[in-house]
Coordinates of C-alpha atoms in Angstrom, one line a residue:
Chain A
M1 CA 0.0 0.0 0.0
S2 CA 2.7 2.4 1.0
F3 CA 4.6 1.2 -2.0
L4 CA 1.9 2.5 -4.3
T5 CA 1.7 5.7 -2.5
S6 CA 5.4 6.2 -2.6
L7 CA 5.4 5.8 -6.4
F8 CA 4.0 9.3 -6.7
T9 CA 5.0 11.2 -3.6
A10 CA 8.3 13.1 -3.5
D11 CA 9.2 12.1 0.0
G12 CA 8.3 8.4 -0.4
F13 CA 10.8 5.7 0.6
L14 CA 11.7 5.1 -3.0
G15 CA 14.4 7.3 -4.5
P16 CA 13.9 8.5 -8.1
F17 CA 16.2 5.9 -9.7
L18 CA 14.7 3.1 -7.7
R19 CA 11.3 4.4 -8.8
I20 CA 12.2 4.3 -12.5
A21 CA 13.8 0.9 -12.0
S22 CA 10.6 -0.5 -10.4
Y23 CA 8.6 0.8 -13.3
V24 CA 11.0 -0.6 -15.9
V25 CA 10.9 -4.0 -14.2
L26 CA 7.3 -4.3 -12.9
A27 CA 5.4 -2.6 -15.7
P28 CA 6.0 -5.4 -18.3
L29 CA 5.1 -8.0 -15.6
V30 CA 1.8 -6.3 -14.8
G31 CA 1.1 -5.4 -18.4
G32 CA 1.8 -9.0 -19.5
L33 CA -0.4 -10.5 -16.8
L34 CA -3.2 -8.1 -17.6
A35 CA -2.9 -9.1 -21.3
G36 CA -3.1 -12.7 -20.2
L37 CA -6.2 -12.0 -18.0
D38 CA -7.7 -10.2 -21.0
R39 CA -7.4 -13.3 -23.2
K40 CA -8.7 -15.5 -20.4
V41 CA -11.8 -13.3 -19.7
T42 CA -12.4 -13.0 -23.5
A43 CA -12.3 -16.8 -23.7
W44 CA -14.8 -17.1 -20.9
M45 CA -17.1 -14.6 -22.5
Q46 CA -17.0 -16.8 -25.7
G47 CA -17.7 -20.0 -23.8
R48 CA -14.2 -21.6 -24.0
V49 CA -11.4 -22.4 -21.7
G50 CA -8.8 -20.0 -23.1
P51 CA -5.0 -19.9 -22.9
P52 CA -3.0 -19.9 -19.6
I53 CA -2.8 -16.5 -17.9
I54 CA 1.0 -16.3 -18.7
Q55 CA 0.4 -17.0 -22.4
P56 CA 1.6 -13.5 -23.5
F57 CA 4.9 -14.2 -21.8
Y58 CA 5.1 -17.6 -23.8
D59 CA 4.4 -15.6 -27.0
V60 CA 7.1 -13.0 -26.4
R61 CA 9.6 -15.7 -25.4
K62 CA 8.9 -17.5 -28.6
L63 CA 9.1 -14.4 -30.7
L64 CA 12.6 -13.7 -29.3
Q65 CA 13.7 -17.0 -30.7
K66 CA 12.5 -16.3 -34.2
E67 CA 14.6 -15.4 -37.2
N68 CA 15.1 -11.7 -37.8
I69 CA 13.5 -10.6 -41.1
A70 CA 13.7 -6.9 -41.8
V71 CA 13.0 -5.4 -45.2
N72 CA 15.2 -2.3 -44.4
R73 CA 17.6 -1.2 -41.7
F74 CA 15.2 1.5 -40.2
Q75 CA 12.2 -0.7 -39.7
N76 CA 13.3 -2.3 -36.4
F77 CA 15.1 0.8 -35.2
F78 CA 11.8 2.7 -35.2
V79 CA 10.2 -0.1 -33.1
F80 CA 13.2 0.2 -30.7
L81 CA 12.6 3.9 -30.4
F82 CA 8.9 3.3 -29.9
L83 CA 9.7 1.0 -27.0
L84 CA 12.4 3.3 -25.6
F85 CA 10.2 6.4 -25.6
M86 CA 7.3 4.5 -24.1
V87 CA 9.6 3.4 -21.2
F88 CA 10.8 7.0 -21.0
T89 CA 7.2 8.4 -20.9
G90 CA 6.2 5.9 -18.2
S91 CA 9.3 6.7 -16.2
I92 CA 8.6 10.4 -16.2
F93 CA 5.0 9.8 -15.2
F94 CA 5.8 7.5 -12.3
L95 CA 8.6 9.8 -11.3
G96 CA 5.9 12.4 -10.6
A97 CA 7.4 14.9 -13.1
G98 CA 5.6 17.2 -15.6
F99 CA 2.4 15.7 -17.0
L100 CA 2.8 17.8 -20.2
V101 CA 6.1 16.1 -20.9
V102 CA 4.4 12.8 -20.4
V103 CA 1.7 13.8 -23.0
F104 CA 4.2 15.0 -25.6
S105 CA 6.7 12.1 -25.3
F106 CA 3.8 9.7 -25.4
T107 CA 2.7 11.2 -28.7
L108 CA 6.3 11.0 -29.9
A109 CA 6.6 7.3 -29.0
C110 CA 3.4 6.6 -30.9
L111 CA 4.7 8.6 -33.9
F112 CA 7.8 6.4 -34.1
F113 CA 5.6 3.4 -34.4
V114 CA 3.8 5.1 -37.3
F115 CA 7.1 5.8 -38.9
G116 CA 7.9 2.1 -38.6
G117 CA 4.7 1.3 -40.4
F118 CA 5.5 3.7 -43.2
S119 CA 9.1 2.6 -43.5
V120 CA 8.1 -0.7 -45.1
R121 CA 6.8 -1.2 -48.6
S122 CA 3.8 -3.4 -47.7
P123 CA 0.5 -1.8 -48.6
Y124 CA -1.0 -3.3 -45.5
G125 CA 1.7 -1.6 -43.3
H126 CA 0.9 1.7 -45.0
I127 CA -2.8 1.4 -44.5
G128 CA -2.2 0.5 -40.9
A129 CA 0.1 3.5 -40.4
E130 CA -2.5 5.8 -42.0
R131 CA -5.2 4.4 -39.8
E132 CA -3.0 4.8 -36.8
L133 CA -2.5 8.5 -37.7
I134 CA -6.3 8.9 -37.9
Q135 CA -6.6 7.2 -34.5
M136 CA -4.0 9.6 -33.0
M137 CA -6.0 12.5 -34.5
A138 CA -9.1 11.0 -32.8
Y139 CA -7.7 10.5 -29.3
D140 CA -5.0 13.3 -29.0
P141 CA -7.5 16.1 -28.2
M142 CA -8.8 14.2 -25.3
I143 CA -5.4 13.4 -23.9
I144 CA -4.5 17.2 -24.0
L145 CA -7.9 17.9 -22.4
V146 CA -6.9 15.5 -19.6
A147 CA -3.8 17.6 -19.0
V148 CA -5.7 20.8 -19.1
G149 CA -8.3 19.4 -16.7
F150 CA -5.6 18.3 -14.3
Y151 CA -4.1 21.8 -14.4
L152 CA -7.4 23.4 -13.7
A153 CA -8.1 21.1 -10.8
A154 CA -4.7 20.8 -9.3
G155 CA -3.2 24.2 -10.3
S156 CA -0.1 22.5 -11.7
F157 CA 1.1 20.3 -14.5
E158 CA 3.4 18.4 -12.1
T159 CA 2.2 14.8 -11.8
R160 CA 3.2 15.0 -8.1
S161 CA 0.9 17.9 -7.5
I162 CA -1.9 16.2 -9.5
Y163 CA -1.5 13.2 -7.3
Q164 CA -1.8 15.4 -4.2
A165 CA -5.0 16.9 -5.6
G166 CA -6.2 13.4 -6.3
Q167 CA -5.6 12.4 -2.7
N168 CA -8.1 15.1 -1.6
G169 CA -10.6 13.6 -4.0
I170 CA -10.6 16.9 -6.0
L171 CA -9.8 15.2 -9.4
I172 CA -12.8 12.9 -9.5
A173 CA -15.1 15.5 -8.0
Y174 CA -14.0 18.2 -10.5
L175 CA -13.3 16.1 -13.6
P176 CA -15.9 13.3 -14.1
G177 CA -16.5 14.3 -17.7
I178 CA -12.7 14.2 -18.4
L179 CA -12.6 10.7 -16.9
A180 CA -15.5 9.6 -19.1
G181 CA -13.8 11.0 -22.2
Y182 CA -10.5 9.4 -21.2
L183 CA -12.2 6.0 -20.8
Y184 CA -13.7 6.5 -24.3
I185 CA -10.3 7.0 -25.9
L186 CA -8.8 4.3 -23.8
T187 CA -10.5 1.8 -26.1
I188 CA -8.5 3.2 -29.0
K189 CA -5.2 3.1 -27.0
F190 CA -5.8 -0.5 -25.8
R191 CA -6.4 -1.4 -29.4
K192 CA -9.8 -2.8 -28.7
S193 CA -12.9 -3.1 -30.9
P194 CA -14.7 -1.0 -32.1
F195 CA -11.5 1.1 -32.6
D196 CA -8.8 -1.5 -33.4
L197 CA -8.5 -0.2 -37.0
S198 CA -4.7 0.1 -37.3
M199 CA -3.6 -3.1 -35.6
S200 CA -5.8 -5.7 -33.9
H201 CA -5.0 -8.6 -31.6
H202 CA -7.8 -10.6 -33.2
A203 CA -6.5 -10.5 -36.7
H204 CA -7.0 -13.2 -39.3
Q205 CA -6.0 -11.0 -42.3
E206 CA -3.0 -8.9 -43.0
I207 CA -5.0 -5.8 -43.4
V208 CA -6.3 -6.2 -39.8
K209 CA -2.8 -6.7 -38.6
G210 CA -2.1 -3.4 -40.3
L211 CA 0.9 -1.6 -38.7
S212 CA 2.6 -4.8 -37.5
T213 CA 2.3 -6.7 -40.8
E214 CA 5.9 -6.5 -41.7
F215 CA 7.3 -6.9 -38.2
S216 CA 8.4 -10.4 -37.0
G217 CA 10.4 -12.0 -34.3
K218 CA 12.2 -9.7 -31.9
A219 CA 10.6 -6.5 -33.4
L220 CA 7.1 -8.0 -32.8
A221 CA 8.1 -8.9 -29.3
A222 CA 9.3 -5.3 -28.7
I223 CA 5.9 -4.0 -30.0
E224 CA 4.1 -6.3 -27.6
V225 CA 6.3 -5.3 -24.6
A226 CA 6.0 -1.6 -25.5
H227 CA 2.2 -2.1 -25.5
W228 CA 2.4 -3.5 -22.0
Y229 CA 4.4 -0.5 -20.8
E230 CA 1.8 1.7 -22.5
N231 CA -1.1 0.0 -20.8
V232 CA 0.4 0.3 -17.4
L233 CA 1.0 4.1 -18.0
L234 CA -2.6 4.6 -19.2
L235 CA -4.0 2.7 -16.2
G236 CA -1.7 4.8 -14.0
I237 CA -3.6 7.9 -15.2
I238 CA -6.9 6.3 -14.2
Y239 CA -5.3 5.6 -10.8
L240 CA -4.5 9.3 -10.4
F241 CA -8.2 10.1 -10.4
F242 CA -8.8 7.7 -7.5
S243 CA -5.6 8.1 -5.6
F244 CA -7.4 9.1 -2.4
H245 CA -7.4 5.4 -1.5
P246 CA -4.8 3.0 -3.0
L247 CA -7.3 0.1 -3.1
I248 CA -10.0 2.1 -4.8
G249 CA -7.4 3.4 -7.2
V250 CA -6.2 -0.1 -8.2
A251 CA -9.8 -1.3 -8.3
A252 CA -10.8 1.6 -10.6
A253 CA -7.8 0.9 -12.9
L254 CA -8.6 -2.8 -13.1
G255 CA -12.3 -2.0 -13.6
A256 CA -11.4 0.3 -16.5
Y257 CA -9.3 -2.4 -18.1
F258 CA -12.0 -5.0 -17.9
L259 CA -14.6 -2.6 -19.1
E260 CA -12.5 -2.2 -22.2
V261 CA -12.3 -6.0 -22.5
F262 CA -16.1 -6.2 -22.3
I263 CA -16.5 -3.5 -24.9
D264 CA -13.9 -5.3 -27.1
N265 CA -16.1 -8.4 -27.1
S266 CA -19.4 -6.7 -27.6
Y267 CA -18.7 -4.4 -30.6
A268 CA -17.9 -4.9 -34.3
R269 CA -15.1 -2.8 -35.8
F270 CA -16.0 0.8 -36.8
K271 CA -15.0 2.5 -40.0
W272 CA -12.4 5.3 -39.6
G273 CA -15.0 8.1 -40.2
L274 CA -17.3 6.9 -37.5
T275 CA -14.3 6.4 -35.2
L276 CA -13.1 9.9 -35.7
Q277 CA -16.5 11.5 -35.5
S278 CA -17.8 9.6 -32.5
T279 CA -14.5 10.3 -30.6
W280 CA -14.5 14.0 -31.3
I281 CA -18.2 14.3 -30.5
F282 CA -17.7 12.5 -27.2
T283 CA -14.6 14.6 -26.4
L284 CA -16.7 17.7 -26.9
M285 CA -19.6 16.4 -24.9
A286 CA -17.7 15.0 -22.0
G287 CA -14.3 16.7 -22.0
V288 CA -14.9 20.3 -23.2
S289 CA -18.2 20.8 -21.4
N290 CA -16.6 19.5 -18.2
L291 CA -13.8 22.1 -18.6
V292 CA -16.2 25.0 -19.4
I293 CA -18.4 24.2 -16.4
L294 CA -15.3 23.8 -14.2
H295 CA -13.8 27.1 -15.4
Y296 CA -17.1 28.9 -14.7
L297 CA -17.4 27.4 -11.2
L298 CA -13.7 28.1 -10.3
T299 CA -13.9 31.8 -11.4
R300 CA -17.1 32.3 -9.5
R301 CA -15.6 31.0 -6.3
Chain B
M1 CA 12.7 -25.9 -22.4
S2 CA 9.7 -26.1 -24.8
I3 CA 9.8 -22.5 -26.1
M4 CA 8.2 -23.1 -29.5
K5 CA 5.6 -25.5 -28.1
K6 CA 3.8 -22.9 -26.0
S7 CA 2.6 -20.5 -28.7
P8 CA 2.2 -21.9 -32.2
W9 CA 0.8 -19.2 -34.5
I10 CA -0.7 -20.5 -37.7
V11 CA -1.3 -19.3 -41.2
H12 CA -3.6 -21.2 -43.5
Y13 CA -3.3 -21.5 -47.3
N14 CA -5.9 -23.1 -49.6
A15 CA -3.9 -24.5 -52.5
S16 CA -6.7 -26.0 -54.4
S17 CA -9.0 -27.5 -51.8
C18 CA -12.7 -28.2 -52.4
N19 CA -13.2 -26.1 -49.1
G20 CA -14.1 -29.3 -47.2
C21 CA -10.8 -29.3 -45.3
D22 CA -11.0 -25.4 -45.0
L23 CA -14.3 -25.6 -43.3
E24 CA -13.0 -28.3 -40.9
L25 CA -10.0 -26.1 -40.2
V26 CA -12.3 -23.2 -39.4
A27 CA -14.3 -25.6 -37.2
T28 CA -11.1 -26.4 -35.4
L29 CA -10.7 -22.7 -34.5
T30 CA -14.2 -22.4 -33.0
P31 CA -14.8 -22.4 -29.3
M32 CA -16.0 -26.0 -29.6
Y33 CA -12.3 -27.2 -30.0
D34 CA -10.7 -24.0 -28.6
P35 CA -7.1 -24.4 -29.9
E36 CA -6.1 -21.2 -28.0
R37 CA -5.9 -23.5 -25.0
F38 CA -2.6 -24.5 -26.5
G39 CA -1.7 -21.0 -27.5
V40 CA -2.8 -21.6 -31.1
I41 CA -3.8 -18.3 -32.9
N42 CA -4.8 -18.0 -36.5
M43 CA -2.6 -15.1 -37.7
G44 CA -3.3 -14.8 -41.4
N45 CA 0.1 -13.2 -41.8
P46 CA 3.1 -15.4 -42.8
K47 CA 5.6 -13.1 -41.1
H48 CA 3.9 -13.7 -37.7
A49 CA 3.3 -17.4 -38.2
D50 CA 5.2 -20.5 -37.0
L51 CA 3.1 -23.2 -38.8
L52 CA 1.9 -23.2 -42.4
L53 CA -1.3 -25.2 -42.8
V54 CA -2.0 -26.2 -46.4
T55 CA -5.2 -27.7 -47.7
G56 CA -5.7 -29.1 -51.2
S57 CA -3.3 -30.3 -53.8
V58 CA -0.7 -28.1 -55.4
N59 CA -1.1 -27.1 -59.0
A60 CA 1.1 -25.2 -61.5
R61 CA -0.5 -21.9 -60.7
N62 CA -0.3 -21.8 -56.9
A63 CA 3.0 -23.5 -56.3
S64 CA 4.9 -20.2 -56.6
V65 CA 2.4 -18.6 -54.2
L66 CA 2.9 -21.4 -51.7
E67 CA 6.7 -21.1 -51.9
A68 CA 6.5 -17.3 -51.5
L69 CA 4.4 -17.7 -48.3
F70 CA 6.8 -20.2 -46.9
D71 CA 9.8 -18.0 -47.7
Q72 CA 8.2 -15.1 -45.8
M73 CA 7.9 -17.1 -42.6
P74 CA 10.7 -16.5 -40.1
S75 CA 12.5 -19.7 -38.9
P76 CA 11.9 -22.0 -37.1
K77 CA 8.8 -22.9 -39.1
A78 CA 7.0 -26.1 -40.0
V79 CA 4.5 -27.2 -42.6
V80 CA 1.3 -29.2 -42.0
A81 CA -0.5 -30.8 -45.0
I82 CA -4.2 -31.1 -44.1
G83 CA -6.4 -33.6 -45.9
I84 CA -5.6 -36.3 -48.4
C85 CA -5.2 -33.9 -51.3
A86 CA -2.5 -31.9 -49.6
T87 CA -0.9 -35.2 -48.5
S88 CA -0.7 -36.9 -51.9
G89 CA -2.9 -35.2 -54.5
C90 CA -5.4 -38.0 -54.1
V91 CA -7.6 -38.5 -57.1
F92 CA -6.4 -35.3 -58.6
A93 CA -2.8 -36.4 -58.7
E94 CA -3.0 -37.5 -62.3
A95 CA -4.6 -34.3 -63.6
Y96 CA -2.5 -32.5 -66.2
N97 CA -2.2 -29.3 -64.1
V98 CA -1.7 -30.8 -60.7
L99 CA 1.8 -31.3 -59.3
G100 CA 0.7 -33.5 -56.4
G101 CA 0.8 -33.1 -52.7
V102 CA 2.3 -30.2 -50.8
D103 CA 5.6 -32.1 -50.5
K104 CA 6.3 -31.7 -54.2
V105 CA 7.0 -28.0 -53.4
L106 CA 7.7 -27.6 -49.6
P107 CA 9.3 -29.8 -46.9
V108 CA 6.2 -31.1 -45.2
D109 CA 6.6 -32.0 -41.5
V110 CA 3.2 -33.5 -40.6
Y111 CA 0.6 -35.2 -42.8
V112 CA -3.0 -35.1 -41.6
P113 CA -5.0 -37.6 -43.7
G114 CA -8.8 -37.6 -44.2
C115 CA -11.4 -36.4 -46.7
A116 CA -12.2 -34.1 -45.1
A117 CA -9.8 -34.1 -42.2
R118 CA -11.6 -34.1 -38.9
P119 CA -11.1 -31.2 -36.5
E120 CA -9.7 -33.6 -33.9
A121 CA -7.1 -34.8 -36.5
I122 CA -6.2 -31.3 -37.5
L123 CA -5.7 -30.3 -33.9
D124 CA -3.6 -33.4 -33.4
G125 CA -1.5 -32.5 -36.5
I126 CA -0.9 -29.0 -35.2
L127 CA 0.3 -30.3 -31.8
R128 CA 2.5 -32.9 -33.4
A129 CA 4.1 -30.2 -35.5
L130 CA 5.2 -28.5 -32.2
D131 CA 7.8 -31.2 -31.6
V132 CA 9.2 -30.5 -35.1
L133 CA 9.3 -26.7 -34.4
E134 CA 11.1 -27.3 -31.1
R135 CA 13.6 -29.6 -32.8
K136 CA 14.2 -27.0 -35.6
R137 CA 14.8 -24.3 -33.0
L138 CA 17.5 -26.4 -31.3
E139 CA 19.1 -27.1 -34.6
L140 CA 19.3 -23.4 -35.4
K141 CA 20.8 -22.8 -31.9
R142 CA 23.5 -25.4 -32.3
P143 CA 26.9 -24.0 -33.2
P144 CA 27.6 -24.6 -36.9
G145 CA 29.7 -27.6 -37.9
P146 CA 32.7 -27.5 -40.1
A147 CA 30.6 -27.6 -43.2
A148 CA 28.4 -24.7 -42.1
G149 CA 31.4 -22.6 -40.8
E150 CA 33.2 -22.8 -44.2
G151 CA 32.4 -19.3 -45.2
K152 CA 33.8 -17.9 -41.9
G153 CA 36.1 -14.9 -42.2
T154 CA 34.8 -13.9 -45.7
G155 CA 32.6 -11.2 -44.0
I156 CA 29.2 -10.1 -45.3
L157 CA 30.2 -6.8 -47.0

């Protein structure tokens, strides 16, 4: 319990380097287990037994043994940068440093993945990369609104201060709309139906595998591990909203994750136009209106 | 260590099957048989796959496609011929355009007989191919013998 608390507070018993090290080591473990639970729960929802919970680790271990096939020398380098910047982003976040830096380096990491998709000559890779750009266009406004909302509620862009504000219950009281909008775009970020346009885990065609079509072996393993880091970071943001009690925070983060699994299994894939429209409309409805009302209330006070 | 045995990802190619074996393969992937218990996932992408499942006999037009698919798969990889047509060409073997079974083009590791092959048999074939995959991984890991190390020192350049 105090371990979770100390992840964010400046005066916790974990020093900054130890805090980064714990993220680098623990995040893939947690992310991999969550991915395994995801597959198990999905299997139960479909009336089957499903793979073991540690199946994602088996998959990555196998991918590391596969032959390296790259069509050019930049392809795997971009994936490495994607992984590196995702770890960097998560480290900054769990260090309690600036939330804006988290947002920007997060976008940078995702851009490197898009570059990887464009660096190959496969048309499937290109379509996947274009769809990923559309998805980024869809979710990025909401991520920025999350940062703005945190600033309005906590009076600072420092993740540490935002955490302090969360401990007083201010975040969830002031920003319910922001949380709802964030949950909406979380479906895109977790690559779940109906928004898994660019790269799906349930692919049976190359076009559905999209971005990752041309990646194999170690590069594919790196993509998967980067995705685990990403998921833990995104769930960490959910935890911020509920950080007044560690148990409630963890329960909320897990609840959000399994809500996405539920949505994944109950929706068919959307077209890109509907994805973009619905996301922006919901961002306006939930996120912007929340900020407008909050601004009005705060200036009246 | 059974690294390859834990997560076999498959890609399916219909050479010139009558769709009987294809439907049985699709049936194998349903919740009824749930191959994901063994980590089996249908990838639909040769670059992600470990096992190439082929149904139907090979003819002059699709032999090159089949070879291209196999070449795109990263090693270690294995081939499973599903159904009697993929195994030997069956009654089509004598046709003017048919080359025969899959083994006329690719090194087949497991033959699954049947017309059409039963889902149980297909699943058994996939799981038997895992031993082949693991053996091939160990062979790749083994330090090269004198014959394989002959080109040593010439560099890649």
